[in-house]
CSV table of C-alpha atoms in Angstrom, one decimal:
chain,number,residue,atom,x,y,z
A,14,MET,CA,-59.8,43.4,73.7
A,15,ALA,CA,-59.8,42.4,70.0
A,16,ARG,CA,-57.2,39.9,69.0
A,17,MET,CA,-54.8,41.2,66.4
A,18,ASN,CA,-54.4,38.9,63.3
A,19,ARG,CA,-50.6,38.6,63.0
A,20,PRO,CA,-48.7,37.1,60.0
A,21,ALA,CA,-46.8,33.8,60.5
A,22,PRO,CA,-43.1,34.0,61.0
A,23,VAL,CA,-41.1,33.9,57.7
A,24,GLU,CA,-37.5,32.9,57.0
A,25,ILE,CA,-35.5,35.1,54.6
A,26,THR,CA,-32.3,33.4,53.3
A,27,TYR,CA,-29.6,35.1,51.2
A,28,LYS,CA,-26.1,33.7,50.8
A,29,ASN,CA,-25.1,32.6,54.2
A,30,MET,CA,-27.5,34.9,56.0
A,31,ARG,CA,-30.7,33.6,57.5
A,32,PHE,CA,-33.3,35.8,59.1
A,33,LEU,CA,-36.6,35.1,60.8
A,34,ILE,CA,-39.1,38.0,60.6
A,35,THR,CA,-41.8,37.7,63.2
A,36,HIS,CA,-44.2,39.7,65.2
A,37,ASN,CA,-43.6,40.5,68.8
A,38,PRO,CA,-44.8,38.1,71.5
A,39,THR,CA,-46.5,38.8,74.7
A,40,ASN,CA,-46.0,37.0,78.0
A,41,VAL,CA,-49.1,35.0,77.1
A,42,THR,CA,-47.7,33.9,73.7
A,43,LEU,CA,-44.0,33.7,74.8
A,44,ASN,CA,-43.8,29.9,75.0
A,45,LYS,CA,-45.0,29.5,71.4
A,46,PHE,CA,-42.6,32.3,70.3
A,47,ILE,CA,-39.7,30.4,71.9
A,48,GLU,CA,-40.8,27.2,70.1
A,49,GLU,CA,-40.7,29.0,66.8
A,50,LEU,CA,-37.3,30.4,67.5
A,51,LYS,CA,-36.0,27.0,68.3
A,52,LYS,CA,-37.6,25.5,65.2
A,53,TYR,CA,-35.5,27.8,63.1
A,54,GLY,CA,-32.3,27.5,65.2
A,55,VAL,CA,-32.4,31.1,66.3
A,56,SER,CA,-29.6,32.1,68.7
A,57,THR,CA,-30.2,35.8,68.7
A,58,VAL,CA,-33.4,38.0,68.6
A,59,VAL,CA,-33.2,41.7,67.9
A,60,ARG,CA,-36.1,43.6,69.2
A,61,VAL,CA,-37.2,46.7,67.2
A,62,CYS,CA,-40.1,47.8,69.4
A,63,GLU,CA,-41.0,48.4,73.0
A,64,ALA,CA,-40.7,45.4,75.2
A,65,THR,CA,-44.0,43.4,75.3
A,66,TYR,CA,-42.6,40.4,77.1
A,67,ASP,CA,-40.2,39.3,79.8
A,68,SER,CA,-37.0,38.4,77.9
A,69,THR,CA,-35.7,36.4,80.9
A,70,LEU,CA,-37.5,33.3,79.7
A,71,VAL,CA,-36.0,33.7,76.2
A,72,VAL,CA,-32.5,34.1,77.6
A,73,LYS,CA,-33.0,31.0,79.8
A,74,GLU,CA,-33.5,29.1,76.6
A,75,GLY,CA,-30.0,30.2,75.4
A,76,ILE,CA,-31.3,32.9,73.0
A,77,GLN,CA,-29.7,36.3,73.3
A,78,VAL,CA,-32.2,39.3,73.1
A,79,LEU,CA,-30.7,42.5,71.8
A,80,ILE,CA,-32.0,45.9,70.7
A,81,VAL,CA,-31.3,47.4,67.3
A,82,ASP,CA,-28.4,49.7,68.4
A,83,ASP,CA,-25.7,47.7,66.8
A,84,TRP,CA,-27.5,45.7,64.1
A,85,LEU,CA,-24.9,45.6,61.4
A,86,ASN,CA,-21.9,45.0,63.7
A,87,LEU,CA,-23.9,42.2,65.3
A,88,LEU,CA,-24.5,40.6,61.8
A,89,LYS,CA,-20.9,40.9,60.8
A,90,LEU,CA,-19.9,39.1,64.0
A,91,LYS,CA,-22.6,36.5,64.1
A,92,PHE,CA,-22.4,35.4,60.4
A,93,ARG,CA,-18.6,35.3,60.5
A,94,GLU,CA,-18.5,33.2,63.7
A,95,GLU,CA,-21.6,31.0,62.9
A,96,ALA,CA,-22.0,30.9,59.1
A,97,GLY,CA,-25.6,30.0,58.3
A,98,CYS,CA,-27.0,30.8,61.7
A,99,CYS,CA,-30.4,32.4,62.0
A,100,VAL,CA,-31.0,35.8,63.6
A,101,ALA,CA,-34.6,36.7,64.4
A,102,VAL,CA,-35.7,40.3,64.4
A,103,HIS,CA,-39.1,41.6,65.3
A,104,CYS,CA,-41.1,44.8,65.6
A,105,VAL,CA,-44.8,44.9,66.5
A,106,ALA,CA,-46.3,43.1,63.5
A,107,GLY,CA,-43.2,42.1,61.6
A,108,LEU,CA,-44.2,44.3,58.6
A,109,GLY,CA,-42.2,47.5,59.0
A,110,ARG,CA,-39.1,47.9,61.1
A,111,ALA,CA,-38.0,44.3,61.2
A,112,PRO,CA,-38.1,43.9,57.4
A,113,VAL,CA,-36.3,47.3,57.1
A,114,LEU,CA,-33.4,45.8,59.2
A,115,VAL,CA,-33.2,42.7,57.0
A,116,ALA,CA,-33.3,44.9,53.9
A,117,LEU,CA,-30.4,47.0,55.3
A,118,ALA,CA,-28.4,43.9,55.8
A,119,LEU,CA,-29.0,42.8,52.2
A,120,ILE,CA,-28.2,46.2,50.9
A,121,GLU,CA,-25.0,46.3,52.9
A,122,CYS,CA,-24.1,43.0,51.3
A,123,GLY,CA,-24.4,44.5,47.9
A,124,MET,CA,-28.0,44.0,46.9
A,125,LYS,CA,-29.9,47.0,45.3
A,126,TYR,CA,-32.6,48.4,47.5
A,127,GLU,CA,-35.4,47.5,45.0
A,128,ASP,CA,-34.2,43.9,44.8
A,129,ALA,CA,-34.0,43.7,48.6
A,130,VAL,CA,-37.6,45.0,49.0
A,131,GLN,CA,-38.9,42.6,46.3
A,132,PHE,CA,-36.9,39.7,47.8
A,133,ILE,CA,-38.4,40.2,51.3
A,134,ARG,CA,-41.9,41.0,50.0
A,135,GLN,CA,-42.0,37.6,48.1
A,136,LYS,CA,-42.2,36.0,51.6
A,137,ARG,CA,-43.5,38.8,53.7
A,138,ARG,CA,-46.5,40.4,51.9
A,139,GLY,CA,-47.3,43.8,53.1
A,140,ALA,CA,-43.8,44.5,54.3
A,141,PHE,CA,-42.7,48.2,54.2
A,142,ASN,CA,-44.7,51.4,54.2
A,143,SER,CA,-44.0,54.4,51.9
A,144,LYS,CA,-41.7,56.1,54.5
A,145,GLN,CA,-39.7,53.0,54.9
A,146,LEU,CA,-39.4,52.5,51.2
A,147,PHE,CA,-38.2,56.1,50.8
A,148,TYR,CA,-35.6,55.6,53.6
A,149,LEU,CA,-34.3,52.4,51.9
A,150,GLU,CA,-34.2,54.2,48.5
A,151,LYS,CA,-32.1,57.0,50.0
A,152,TYR,CA,-29.9,54.7,52.1
A,153,ARG,CA,-26.3,54.7,51.0
A,154,PRO,CA,-24.5,51.5,52.1
A,155,LYS,CA,-21.0,51.5,53.4
A,156,MET,CA,-20.6,47.8,52.5
A,157,ARG,CA,-20.1,47.0,56.2
A,158,LEU,CA,-21.0,43.4,55.6
A,159,ARG,CA,-18.1,42.9,53.2
A,160,PHE,CA,-14.5,42.1,54.1
A,161,LYS,CA,-11.0,42.3,52.7
A,162,ASP,CA,-9.1,39.1,51.9
A,163,SER,CA,-5.5,38.4,53.1
A,164,ASN,CA,-4.2,40.5,50.2
A,165,GLY,CA,-6.2,43.5,51.2
A,166,HIS,CA,-8.6,43.2,48.3
A,167,ARG,CA,-12.3,43.8,48.9
A,168,ASN,CA,-14.0,40.5,48.7
A,169,ASN,CA,-17.6,39.3,48.5
A,170,CYS,CA,-20.1,39.6,51.2
A,171,CYS,CA,-18.8,38.4,54.6
A,172,ILE,CA,-21.8,36.2,54.7
A,173,GLN,CA,-21.5,34.0,51.7
């Protein structure tokens, strides 16, 4: 079986949000994957593809493994409770679905989709295919990663 050449993990930082975009590990590469997560201080991994590894070892290391079902609510909670924490997200190669989720977070925080795409592509060359770009272009944020201050006024991104 030919070995797939996978891009190295990259960190995307915006305001108080930190993301680690990476490829999916296998049981064979899981220890190296866990080392990378620890290096970046990751406490939560969001899987955006079929399971290719036993998440039990990741959980034993104190890293929560989630699926994408509640991505934006997760971010709102995580970045409010642990400002500056790092949330890792992976799909198969870390070039499509994972960058889309990070882009959605940036867009929900007020960034224009074009800027979010360019911002991510500066570190993750080859990220996004044409369908994903079309999806992001048509995406209408509900500003779910913003909050109201004590006077009820809409404030900046909840993750400053």
